mmCIF file of N, CA and C in Angstrom:
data_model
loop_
_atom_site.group_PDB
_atom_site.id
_atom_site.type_symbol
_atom_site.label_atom_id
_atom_site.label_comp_id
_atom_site.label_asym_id
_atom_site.label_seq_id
_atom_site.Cartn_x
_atom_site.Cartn_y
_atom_site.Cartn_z
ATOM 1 N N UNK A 1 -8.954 176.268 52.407
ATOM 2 C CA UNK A 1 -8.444 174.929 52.531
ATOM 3 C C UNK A 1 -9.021 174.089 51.401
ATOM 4 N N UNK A 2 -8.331 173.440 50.571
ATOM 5 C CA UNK A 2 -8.600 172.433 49.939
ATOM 6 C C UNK A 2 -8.081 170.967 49.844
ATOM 7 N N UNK A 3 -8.810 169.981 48.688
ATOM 8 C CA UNK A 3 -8.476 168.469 49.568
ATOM 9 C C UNK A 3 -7.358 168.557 48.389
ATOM 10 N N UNK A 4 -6.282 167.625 48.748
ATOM 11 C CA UNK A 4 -5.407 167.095 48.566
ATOM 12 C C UNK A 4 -5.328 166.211 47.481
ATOM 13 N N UNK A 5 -4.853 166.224 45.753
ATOM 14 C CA UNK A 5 -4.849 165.302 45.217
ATOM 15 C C UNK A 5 -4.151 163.896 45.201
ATOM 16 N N UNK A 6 -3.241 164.087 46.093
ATOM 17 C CA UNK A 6 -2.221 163.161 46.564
ATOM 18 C C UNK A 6 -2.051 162.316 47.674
ATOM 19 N N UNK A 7 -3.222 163.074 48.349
ATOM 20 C CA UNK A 7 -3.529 162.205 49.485
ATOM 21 C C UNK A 7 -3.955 160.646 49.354
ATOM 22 N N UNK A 8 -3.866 160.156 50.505
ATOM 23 C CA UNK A 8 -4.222 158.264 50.587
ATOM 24 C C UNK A 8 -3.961 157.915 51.182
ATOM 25 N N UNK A 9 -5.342 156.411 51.592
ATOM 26 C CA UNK A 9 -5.151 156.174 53.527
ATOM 27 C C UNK A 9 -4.273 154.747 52.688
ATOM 28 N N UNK A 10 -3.974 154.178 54.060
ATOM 29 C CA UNK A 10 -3.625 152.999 53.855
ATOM 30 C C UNK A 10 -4.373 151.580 54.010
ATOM 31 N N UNK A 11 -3.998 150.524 52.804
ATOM 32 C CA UNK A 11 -5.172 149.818 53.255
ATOM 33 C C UNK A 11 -4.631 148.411 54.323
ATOM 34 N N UNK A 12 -5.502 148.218 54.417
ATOM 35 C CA UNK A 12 -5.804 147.086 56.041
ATOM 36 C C UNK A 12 -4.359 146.009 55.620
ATOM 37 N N UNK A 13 -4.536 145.488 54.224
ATOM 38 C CA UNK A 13 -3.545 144.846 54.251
ATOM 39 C C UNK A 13 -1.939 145.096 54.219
ATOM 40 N N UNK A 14 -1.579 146.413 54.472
ATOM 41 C CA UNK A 14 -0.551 147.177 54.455
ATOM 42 C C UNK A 14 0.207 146.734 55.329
ATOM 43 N N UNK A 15 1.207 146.021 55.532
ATOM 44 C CA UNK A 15 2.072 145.446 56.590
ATOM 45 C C UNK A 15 3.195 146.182 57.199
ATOM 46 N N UNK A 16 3.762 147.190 56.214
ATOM 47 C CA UNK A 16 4.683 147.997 56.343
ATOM 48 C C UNK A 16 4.938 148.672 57.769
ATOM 49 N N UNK A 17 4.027 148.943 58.251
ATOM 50 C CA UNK A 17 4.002 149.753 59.810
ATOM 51 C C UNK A 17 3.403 149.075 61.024
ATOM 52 N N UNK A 18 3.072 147.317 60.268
ATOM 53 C CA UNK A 18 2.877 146.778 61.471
ATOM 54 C C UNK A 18 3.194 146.740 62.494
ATOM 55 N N UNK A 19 4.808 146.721 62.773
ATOM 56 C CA UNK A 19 5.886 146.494 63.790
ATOM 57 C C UNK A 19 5.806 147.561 64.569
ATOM 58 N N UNK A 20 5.819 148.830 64.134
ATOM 59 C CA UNK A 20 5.957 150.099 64.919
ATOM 60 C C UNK A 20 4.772 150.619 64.871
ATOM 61 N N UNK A 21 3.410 150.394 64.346
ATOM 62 C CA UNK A 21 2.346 150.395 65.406
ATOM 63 C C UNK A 21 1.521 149.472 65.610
ATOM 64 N N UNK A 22 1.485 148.611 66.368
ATOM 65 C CA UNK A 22 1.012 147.368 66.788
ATOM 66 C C UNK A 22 -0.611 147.463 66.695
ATOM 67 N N UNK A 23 -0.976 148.700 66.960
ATOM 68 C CA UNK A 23 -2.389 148.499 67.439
ATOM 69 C C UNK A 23 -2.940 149.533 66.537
ATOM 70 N N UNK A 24 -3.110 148.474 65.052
ATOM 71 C CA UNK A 24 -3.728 148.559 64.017
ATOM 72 C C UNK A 24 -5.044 147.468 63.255
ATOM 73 N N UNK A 25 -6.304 148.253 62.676
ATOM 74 C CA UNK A 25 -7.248 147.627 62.293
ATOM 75 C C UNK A 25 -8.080 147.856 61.324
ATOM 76 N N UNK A 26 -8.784 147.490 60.981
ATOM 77 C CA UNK A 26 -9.473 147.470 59.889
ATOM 78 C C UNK A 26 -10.360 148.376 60.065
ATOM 79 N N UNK A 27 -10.677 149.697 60.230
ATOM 80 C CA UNK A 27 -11.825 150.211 60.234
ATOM 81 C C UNK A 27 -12.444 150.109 61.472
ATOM 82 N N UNK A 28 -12.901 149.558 61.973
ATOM 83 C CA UNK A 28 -13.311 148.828 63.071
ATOM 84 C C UNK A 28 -13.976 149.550 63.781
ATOM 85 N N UNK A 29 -15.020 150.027 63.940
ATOM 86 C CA UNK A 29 -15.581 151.217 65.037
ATOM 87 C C UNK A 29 -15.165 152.163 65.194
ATOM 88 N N UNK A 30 -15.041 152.615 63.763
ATOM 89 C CA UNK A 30 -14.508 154.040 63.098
ATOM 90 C C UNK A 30 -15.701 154.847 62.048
ATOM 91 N N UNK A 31 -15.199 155.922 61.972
ATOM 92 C CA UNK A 31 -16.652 157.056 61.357
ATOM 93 C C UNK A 31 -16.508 156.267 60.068
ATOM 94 N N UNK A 32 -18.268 156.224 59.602
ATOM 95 C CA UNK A 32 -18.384 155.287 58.480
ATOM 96 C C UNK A 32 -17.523 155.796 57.128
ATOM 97 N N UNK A 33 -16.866 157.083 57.212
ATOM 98 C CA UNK A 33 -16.317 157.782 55.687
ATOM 99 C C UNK A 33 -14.815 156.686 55.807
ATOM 100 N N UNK A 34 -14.125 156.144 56.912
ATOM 101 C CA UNK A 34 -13.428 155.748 56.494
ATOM 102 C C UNK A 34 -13.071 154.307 55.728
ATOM 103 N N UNK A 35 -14.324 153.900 56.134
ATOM 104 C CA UNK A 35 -14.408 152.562 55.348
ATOM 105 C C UNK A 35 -13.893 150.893 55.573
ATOM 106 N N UNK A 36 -14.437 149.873 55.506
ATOM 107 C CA UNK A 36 -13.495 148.743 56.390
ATOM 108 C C UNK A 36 -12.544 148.409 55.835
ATOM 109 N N UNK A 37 -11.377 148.943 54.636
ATOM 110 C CA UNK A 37 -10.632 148.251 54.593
ATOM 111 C C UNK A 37 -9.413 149.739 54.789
ATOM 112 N N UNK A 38 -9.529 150.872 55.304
ATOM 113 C CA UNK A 38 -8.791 151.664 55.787
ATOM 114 C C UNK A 38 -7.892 151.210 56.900
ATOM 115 N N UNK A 39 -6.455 151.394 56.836
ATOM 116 C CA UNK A 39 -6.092 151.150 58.458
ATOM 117 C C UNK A 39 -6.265 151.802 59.185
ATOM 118 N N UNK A 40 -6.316 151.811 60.818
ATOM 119 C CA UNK A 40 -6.600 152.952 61.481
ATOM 120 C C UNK A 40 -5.482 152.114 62.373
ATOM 121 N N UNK A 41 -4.969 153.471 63.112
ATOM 122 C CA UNK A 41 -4.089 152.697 64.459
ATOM 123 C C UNK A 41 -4.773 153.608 65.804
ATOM 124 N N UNK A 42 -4.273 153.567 66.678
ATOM 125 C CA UNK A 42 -3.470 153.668 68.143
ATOM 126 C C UNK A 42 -2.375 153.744 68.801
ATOM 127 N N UNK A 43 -2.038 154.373 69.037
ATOM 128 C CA UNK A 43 -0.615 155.045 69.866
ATOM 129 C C UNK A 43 -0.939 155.551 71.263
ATOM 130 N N UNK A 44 0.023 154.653 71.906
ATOM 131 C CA UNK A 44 -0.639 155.213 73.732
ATOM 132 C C UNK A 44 0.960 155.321 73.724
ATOM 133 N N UNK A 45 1.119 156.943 74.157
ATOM 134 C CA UNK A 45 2.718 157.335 74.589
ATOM 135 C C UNK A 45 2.935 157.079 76.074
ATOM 136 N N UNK A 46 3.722 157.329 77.021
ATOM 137 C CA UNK A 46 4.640 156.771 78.081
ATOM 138 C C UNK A 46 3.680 157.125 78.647
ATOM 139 N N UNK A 47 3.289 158.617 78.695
ATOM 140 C CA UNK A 47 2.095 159.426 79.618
ATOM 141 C C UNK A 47 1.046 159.333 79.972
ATOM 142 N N UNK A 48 0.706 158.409 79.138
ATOM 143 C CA UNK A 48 -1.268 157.751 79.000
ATOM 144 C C UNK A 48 -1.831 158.590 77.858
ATOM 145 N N UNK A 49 -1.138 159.685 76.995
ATOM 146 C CA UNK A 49 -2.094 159.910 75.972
ATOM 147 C C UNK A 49 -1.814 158.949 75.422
ATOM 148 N N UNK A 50 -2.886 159.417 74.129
ATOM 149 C CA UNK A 50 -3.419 158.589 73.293
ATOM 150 C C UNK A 50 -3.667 159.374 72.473
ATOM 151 N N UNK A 51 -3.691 158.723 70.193
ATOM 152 C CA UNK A 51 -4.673 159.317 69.589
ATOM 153 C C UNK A 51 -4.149 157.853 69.259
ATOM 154 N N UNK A 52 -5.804 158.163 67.898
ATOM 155 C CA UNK A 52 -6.413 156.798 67.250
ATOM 156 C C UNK A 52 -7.096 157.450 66.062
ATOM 157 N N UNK A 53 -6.352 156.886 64.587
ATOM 158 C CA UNK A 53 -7.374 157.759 63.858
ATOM 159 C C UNK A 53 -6.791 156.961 62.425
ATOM 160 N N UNK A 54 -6.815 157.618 61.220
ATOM 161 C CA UNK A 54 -6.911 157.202 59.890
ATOM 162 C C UNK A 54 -5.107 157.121 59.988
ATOM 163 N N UNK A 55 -4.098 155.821 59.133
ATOM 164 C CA UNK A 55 -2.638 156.365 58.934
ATOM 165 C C UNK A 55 -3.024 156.784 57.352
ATOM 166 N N UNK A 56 -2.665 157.196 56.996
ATOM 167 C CA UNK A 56 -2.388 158.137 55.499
ATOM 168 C C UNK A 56 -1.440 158.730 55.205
ATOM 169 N N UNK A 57 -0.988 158.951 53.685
ATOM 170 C CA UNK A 57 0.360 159.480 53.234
ATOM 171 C C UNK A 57 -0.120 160.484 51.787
ATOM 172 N N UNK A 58 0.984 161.266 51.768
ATOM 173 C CA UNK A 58 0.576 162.482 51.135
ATOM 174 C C UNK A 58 2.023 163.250 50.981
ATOM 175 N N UNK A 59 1.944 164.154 49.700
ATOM 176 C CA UNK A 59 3.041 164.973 49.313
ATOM 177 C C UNK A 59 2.874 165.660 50.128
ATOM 178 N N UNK A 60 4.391 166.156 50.989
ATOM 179 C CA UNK A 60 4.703 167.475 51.661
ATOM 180 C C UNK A 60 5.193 168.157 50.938
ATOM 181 N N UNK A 61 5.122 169.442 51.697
ATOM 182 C CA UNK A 61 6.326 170.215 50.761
ATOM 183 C C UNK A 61 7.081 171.447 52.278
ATOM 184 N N UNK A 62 8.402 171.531 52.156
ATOM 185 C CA UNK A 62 8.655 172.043 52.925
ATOM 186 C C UNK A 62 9.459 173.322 52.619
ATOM 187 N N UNK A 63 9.709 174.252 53.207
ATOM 188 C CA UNK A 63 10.101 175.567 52.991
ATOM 189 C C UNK A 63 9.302 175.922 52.098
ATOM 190 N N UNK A 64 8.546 176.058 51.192
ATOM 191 C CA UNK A 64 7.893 176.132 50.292
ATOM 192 C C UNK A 64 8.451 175.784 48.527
ATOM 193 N N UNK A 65 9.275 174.793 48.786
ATOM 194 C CA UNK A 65 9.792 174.003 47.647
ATOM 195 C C UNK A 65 10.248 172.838 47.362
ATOM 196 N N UNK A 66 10.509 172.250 48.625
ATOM 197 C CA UNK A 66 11.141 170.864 48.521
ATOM 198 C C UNK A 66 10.053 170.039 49.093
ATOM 199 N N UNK A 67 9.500 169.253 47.818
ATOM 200 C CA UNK A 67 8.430 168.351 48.068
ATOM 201 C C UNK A 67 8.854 166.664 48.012
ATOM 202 N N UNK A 68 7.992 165.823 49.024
ATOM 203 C CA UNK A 68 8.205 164.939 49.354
ATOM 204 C C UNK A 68 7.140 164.159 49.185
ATOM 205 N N UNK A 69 7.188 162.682 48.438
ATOM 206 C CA UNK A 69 6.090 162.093 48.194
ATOM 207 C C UNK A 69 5.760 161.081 48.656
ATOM 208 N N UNK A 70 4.766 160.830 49.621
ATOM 209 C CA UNK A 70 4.609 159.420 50.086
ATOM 210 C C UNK A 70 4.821 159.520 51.840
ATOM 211 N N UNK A 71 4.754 161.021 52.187
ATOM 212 C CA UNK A 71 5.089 160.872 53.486
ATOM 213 C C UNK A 71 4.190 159.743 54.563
ATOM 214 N N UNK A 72 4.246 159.766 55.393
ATOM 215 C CA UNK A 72 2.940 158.867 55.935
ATOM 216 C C UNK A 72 3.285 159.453 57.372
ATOM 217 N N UNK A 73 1.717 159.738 57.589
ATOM 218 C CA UNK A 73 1.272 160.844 58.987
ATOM 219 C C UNK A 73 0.240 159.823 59.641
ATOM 220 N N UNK A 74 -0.550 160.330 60.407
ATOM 221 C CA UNK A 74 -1.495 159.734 61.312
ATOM 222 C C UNK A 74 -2.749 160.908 61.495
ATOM 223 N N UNK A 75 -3.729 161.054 61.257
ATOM 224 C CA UNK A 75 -4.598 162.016 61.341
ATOM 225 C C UNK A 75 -5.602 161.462 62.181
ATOM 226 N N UNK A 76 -5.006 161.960 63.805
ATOM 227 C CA UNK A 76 -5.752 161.383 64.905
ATOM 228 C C UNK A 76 -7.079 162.126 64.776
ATOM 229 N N UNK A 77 -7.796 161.396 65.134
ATOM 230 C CA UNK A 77 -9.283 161.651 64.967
ATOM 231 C C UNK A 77 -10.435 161.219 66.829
ATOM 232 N N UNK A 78 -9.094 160.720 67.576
ATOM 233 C CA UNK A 78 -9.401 160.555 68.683
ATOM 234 C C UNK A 78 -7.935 161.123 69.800
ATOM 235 N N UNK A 79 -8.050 161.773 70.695
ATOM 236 C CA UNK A 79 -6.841 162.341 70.973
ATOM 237 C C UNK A 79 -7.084 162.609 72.437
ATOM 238 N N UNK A 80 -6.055 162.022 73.168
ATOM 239 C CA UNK A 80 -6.246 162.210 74.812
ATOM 240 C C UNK A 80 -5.766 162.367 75.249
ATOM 241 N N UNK A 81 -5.647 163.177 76.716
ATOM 242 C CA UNK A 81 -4.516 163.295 77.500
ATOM 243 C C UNK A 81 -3.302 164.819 76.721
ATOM 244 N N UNK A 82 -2.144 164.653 76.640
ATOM 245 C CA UNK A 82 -1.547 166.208 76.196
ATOM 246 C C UNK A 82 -1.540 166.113 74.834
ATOM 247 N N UNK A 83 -2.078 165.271 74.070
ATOM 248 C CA UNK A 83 -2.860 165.445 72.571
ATOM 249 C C UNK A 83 -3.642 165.893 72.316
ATOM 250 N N UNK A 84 -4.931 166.049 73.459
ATOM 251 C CA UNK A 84 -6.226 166.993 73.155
ATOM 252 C C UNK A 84 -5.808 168.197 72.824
ATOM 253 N N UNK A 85 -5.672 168.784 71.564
ATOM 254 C CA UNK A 85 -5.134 169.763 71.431
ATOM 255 C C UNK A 85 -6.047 171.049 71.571
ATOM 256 N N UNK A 86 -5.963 172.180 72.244
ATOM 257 C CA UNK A 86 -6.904 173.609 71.945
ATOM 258 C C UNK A 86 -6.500 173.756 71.497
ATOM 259 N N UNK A 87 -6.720 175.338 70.626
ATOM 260 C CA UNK A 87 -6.495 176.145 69.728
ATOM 261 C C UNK A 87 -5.430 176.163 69.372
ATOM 262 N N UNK A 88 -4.329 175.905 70.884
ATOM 263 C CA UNK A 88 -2.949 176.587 70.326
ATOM 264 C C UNK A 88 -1.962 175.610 69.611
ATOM 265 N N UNK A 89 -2.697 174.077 69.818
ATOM 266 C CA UNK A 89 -1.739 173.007 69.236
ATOM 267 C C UNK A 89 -2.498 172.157 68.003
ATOM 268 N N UNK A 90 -1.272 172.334 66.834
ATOM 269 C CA UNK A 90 -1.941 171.673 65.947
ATOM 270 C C UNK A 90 -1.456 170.052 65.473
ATOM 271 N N UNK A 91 -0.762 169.614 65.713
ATOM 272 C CA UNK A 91 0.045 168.325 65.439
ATOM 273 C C UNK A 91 1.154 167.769 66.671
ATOM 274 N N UNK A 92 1.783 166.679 66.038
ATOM 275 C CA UNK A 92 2.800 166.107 67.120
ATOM 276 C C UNK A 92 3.513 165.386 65.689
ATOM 277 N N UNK A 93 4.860 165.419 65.854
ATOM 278 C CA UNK A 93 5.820 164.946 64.911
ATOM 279 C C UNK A 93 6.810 164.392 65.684
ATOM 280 N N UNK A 94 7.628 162.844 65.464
ATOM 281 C CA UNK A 94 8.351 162.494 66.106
ATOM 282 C C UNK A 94 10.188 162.666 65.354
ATOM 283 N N UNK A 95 10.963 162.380 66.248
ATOM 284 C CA UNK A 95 12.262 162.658 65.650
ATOM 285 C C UNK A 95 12.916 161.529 66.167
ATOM 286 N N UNK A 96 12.302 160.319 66.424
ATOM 287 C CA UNK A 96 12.955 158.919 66.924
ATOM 288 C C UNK A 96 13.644 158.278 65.906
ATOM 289 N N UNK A 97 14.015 156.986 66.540
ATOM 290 C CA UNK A 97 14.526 156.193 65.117
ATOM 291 C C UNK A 97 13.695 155.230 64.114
ATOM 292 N N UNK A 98 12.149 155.068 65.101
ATOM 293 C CA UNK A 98 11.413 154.475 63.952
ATOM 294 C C UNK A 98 11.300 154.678 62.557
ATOM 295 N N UNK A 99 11.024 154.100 62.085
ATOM 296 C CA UNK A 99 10.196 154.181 60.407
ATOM 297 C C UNK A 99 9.409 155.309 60.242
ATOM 298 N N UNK A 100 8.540 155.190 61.398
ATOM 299 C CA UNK A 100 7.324 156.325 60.733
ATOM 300 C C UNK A 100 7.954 157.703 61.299
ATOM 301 N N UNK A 101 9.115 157.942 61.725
ATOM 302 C CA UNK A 101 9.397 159.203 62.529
ATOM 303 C C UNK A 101 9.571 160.237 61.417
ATOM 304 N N UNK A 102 9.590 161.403 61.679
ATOM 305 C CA UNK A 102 9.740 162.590 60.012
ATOM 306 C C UNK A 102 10.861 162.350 59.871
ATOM 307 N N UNK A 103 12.270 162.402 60.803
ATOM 308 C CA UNK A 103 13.855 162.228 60.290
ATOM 309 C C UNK A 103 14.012 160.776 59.572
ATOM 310 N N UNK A 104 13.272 159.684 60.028
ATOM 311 C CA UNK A 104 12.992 158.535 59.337
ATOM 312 C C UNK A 104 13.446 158.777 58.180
ATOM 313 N N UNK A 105 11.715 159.161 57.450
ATOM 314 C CA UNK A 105 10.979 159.178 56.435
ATOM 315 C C UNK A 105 11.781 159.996 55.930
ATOM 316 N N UNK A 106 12.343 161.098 56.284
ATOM 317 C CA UNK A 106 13.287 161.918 55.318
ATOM 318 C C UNK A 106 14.802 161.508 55.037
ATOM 319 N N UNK A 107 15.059 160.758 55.869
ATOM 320 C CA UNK A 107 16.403 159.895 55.691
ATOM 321 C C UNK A 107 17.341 160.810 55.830
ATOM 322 N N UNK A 108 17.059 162.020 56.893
ATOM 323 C CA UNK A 108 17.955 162.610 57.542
ATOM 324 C C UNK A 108 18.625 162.353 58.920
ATOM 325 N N UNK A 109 20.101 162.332 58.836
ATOM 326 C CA UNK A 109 20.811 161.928 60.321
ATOM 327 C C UNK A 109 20.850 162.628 61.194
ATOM 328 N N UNK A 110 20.725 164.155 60.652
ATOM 329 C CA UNK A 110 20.867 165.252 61.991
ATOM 330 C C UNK A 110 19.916 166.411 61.838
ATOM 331 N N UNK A 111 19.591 166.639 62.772
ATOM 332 C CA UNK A 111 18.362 167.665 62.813
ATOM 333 C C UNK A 111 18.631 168.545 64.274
ATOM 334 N N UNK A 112 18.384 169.765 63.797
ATOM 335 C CA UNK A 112 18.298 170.515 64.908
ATOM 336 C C UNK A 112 16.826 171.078 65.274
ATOM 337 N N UNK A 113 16.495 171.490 66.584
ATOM 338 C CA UNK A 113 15.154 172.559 66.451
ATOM 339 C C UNK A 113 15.542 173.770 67.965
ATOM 340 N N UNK A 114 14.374 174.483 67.675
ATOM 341 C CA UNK A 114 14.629 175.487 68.521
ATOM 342 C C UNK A 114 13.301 175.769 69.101
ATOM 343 N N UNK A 115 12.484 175.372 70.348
ATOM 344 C CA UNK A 115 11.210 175.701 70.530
ATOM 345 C C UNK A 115 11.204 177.230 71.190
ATOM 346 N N UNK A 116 10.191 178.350 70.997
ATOM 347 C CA UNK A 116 9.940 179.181 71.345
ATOM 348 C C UNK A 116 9.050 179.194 72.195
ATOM 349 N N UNK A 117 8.530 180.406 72.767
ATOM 350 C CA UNK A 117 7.647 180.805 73.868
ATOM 351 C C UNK A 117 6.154 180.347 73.329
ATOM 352 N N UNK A 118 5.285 179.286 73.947
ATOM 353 C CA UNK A 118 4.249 178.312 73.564
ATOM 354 C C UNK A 118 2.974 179.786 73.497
ATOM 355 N N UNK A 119 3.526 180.507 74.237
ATOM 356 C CA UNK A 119 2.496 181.555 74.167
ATOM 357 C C UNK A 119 2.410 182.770 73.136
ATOM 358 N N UNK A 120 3.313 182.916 72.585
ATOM 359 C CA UNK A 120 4.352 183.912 71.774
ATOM 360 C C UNK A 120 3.721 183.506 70.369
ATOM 361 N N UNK A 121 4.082 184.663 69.167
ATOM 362 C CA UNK A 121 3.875 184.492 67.894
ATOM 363 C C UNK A 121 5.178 184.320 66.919
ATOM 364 N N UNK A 122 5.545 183.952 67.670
ATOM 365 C CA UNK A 122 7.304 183.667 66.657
ATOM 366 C C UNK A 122 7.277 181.902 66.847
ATOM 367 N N UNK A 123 6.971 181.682 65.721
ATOM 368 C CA UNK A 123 7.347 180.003 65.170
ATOM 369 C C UNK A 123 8.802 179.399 65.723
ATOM 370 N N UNK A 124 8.303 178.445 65.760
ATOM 371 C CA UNK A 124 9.863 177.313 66.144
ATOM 372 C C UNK A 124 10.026 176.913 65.019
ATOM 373 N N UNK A 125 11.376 176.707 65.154
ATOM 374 C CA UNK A 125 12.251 176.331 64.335
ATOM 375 C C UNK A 125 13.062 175.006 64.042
ATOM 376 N N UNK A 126 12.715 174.387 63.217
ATOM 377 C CA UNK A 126 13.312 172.884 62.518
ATOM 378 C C UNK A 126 14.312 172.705 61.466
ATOM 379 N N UNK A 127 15.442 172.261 61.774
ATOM 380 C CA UNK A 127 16.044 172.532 60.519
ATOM 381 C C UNK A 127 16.677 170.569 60.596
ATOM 382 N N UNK A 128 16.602 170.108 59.404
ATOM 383 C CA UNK A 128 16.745 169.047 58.885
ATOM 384 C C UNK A 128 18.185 168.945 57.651
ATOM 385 N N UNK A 129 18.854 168.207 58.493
ATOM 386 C CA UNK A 129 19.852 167.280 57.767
ATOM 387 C C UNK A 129 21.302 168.357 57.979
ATOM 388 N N UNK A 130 22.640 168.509 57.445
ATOM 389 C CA UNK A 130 23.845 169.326 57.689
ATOM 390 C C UNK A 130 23.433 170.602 57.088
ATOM 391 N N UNK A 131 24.145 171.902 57.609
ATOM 392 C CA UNK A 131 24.912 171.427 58.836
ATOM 393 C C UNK A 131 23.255 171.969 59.674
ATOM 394 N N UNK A 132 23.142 171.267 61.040
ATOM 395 C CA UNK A 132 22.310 171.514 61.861
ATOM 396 C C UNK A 132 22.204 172.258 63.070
ATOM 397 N N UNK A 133 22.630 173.324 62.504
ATOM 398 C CA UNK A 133 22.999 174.541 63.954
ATOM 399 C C UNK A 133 21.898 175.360 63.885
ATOM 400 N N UNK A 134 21.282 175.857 64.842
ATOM 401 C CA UNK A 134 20.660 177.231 65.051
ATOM 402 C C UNK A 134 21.146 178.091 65.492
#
């Protein structure tokens, strides 16, 4: 694993994602690496989880060629409820109509996916933008 040259948090005065996450701050009683003028948010979903951690944006790259610059993720650093992830879960990605959602940010209209057996070694499947069939 290595760090990311492209990576970058966002700073406090960043207004852009105010609206769609409300419960954003300055650092604020956060691990000292991130610094007080980092934003950090909070997200409490329908269920009572929760994460709370650094927002930051960074080149993706997907299939292993089509790269994207400027995505902006959330790298919860506090995580509760069906976010505490074990071993077997590594992220949460949304497909809403917000701003920060991945179909958002990719400015795709249709997306399909296909989840597999949570226990199983065969990956799920995402496919983004036409045509969107599995």
């Amino acid at each position: 694993m290595s760090n990311s040259s492209t990576f970058a948090s966002f700073p406090c005065n960043f207004s852009t994602f105010q609206q769609q996450l409300p419960w954003t701050s300055c650092g604020t009683g956060t691990p000292q690496a991130w610094g007080n003028q980092t934003c950090v948010y909070t997200y409490l979903y329908a269920d009572m989880s929760v994460t709370s951690g650094l927002l930051a944006a960074d080149t993706s790259t997907f299939d292993g060629s089509a790269a994207v610059d400027g995505l902006a993720f959330g790298c919860g650093s506090f995580n509760q409820g069906l976010l505490d992830f074990n071993s077997s879960g590594t992220g949460i990605t949304g497909f809403g109509c917000g701003a920060l959602s991945l179909s958002s940010q990719l400015k795709v209209d249709n997306f399909s996916y296909c989840f597999t057996n949570i226990t199983g070694s065969t990956p799920s499947a995402v496919l983004l933008g036409l045509p969107a069939n599995l």
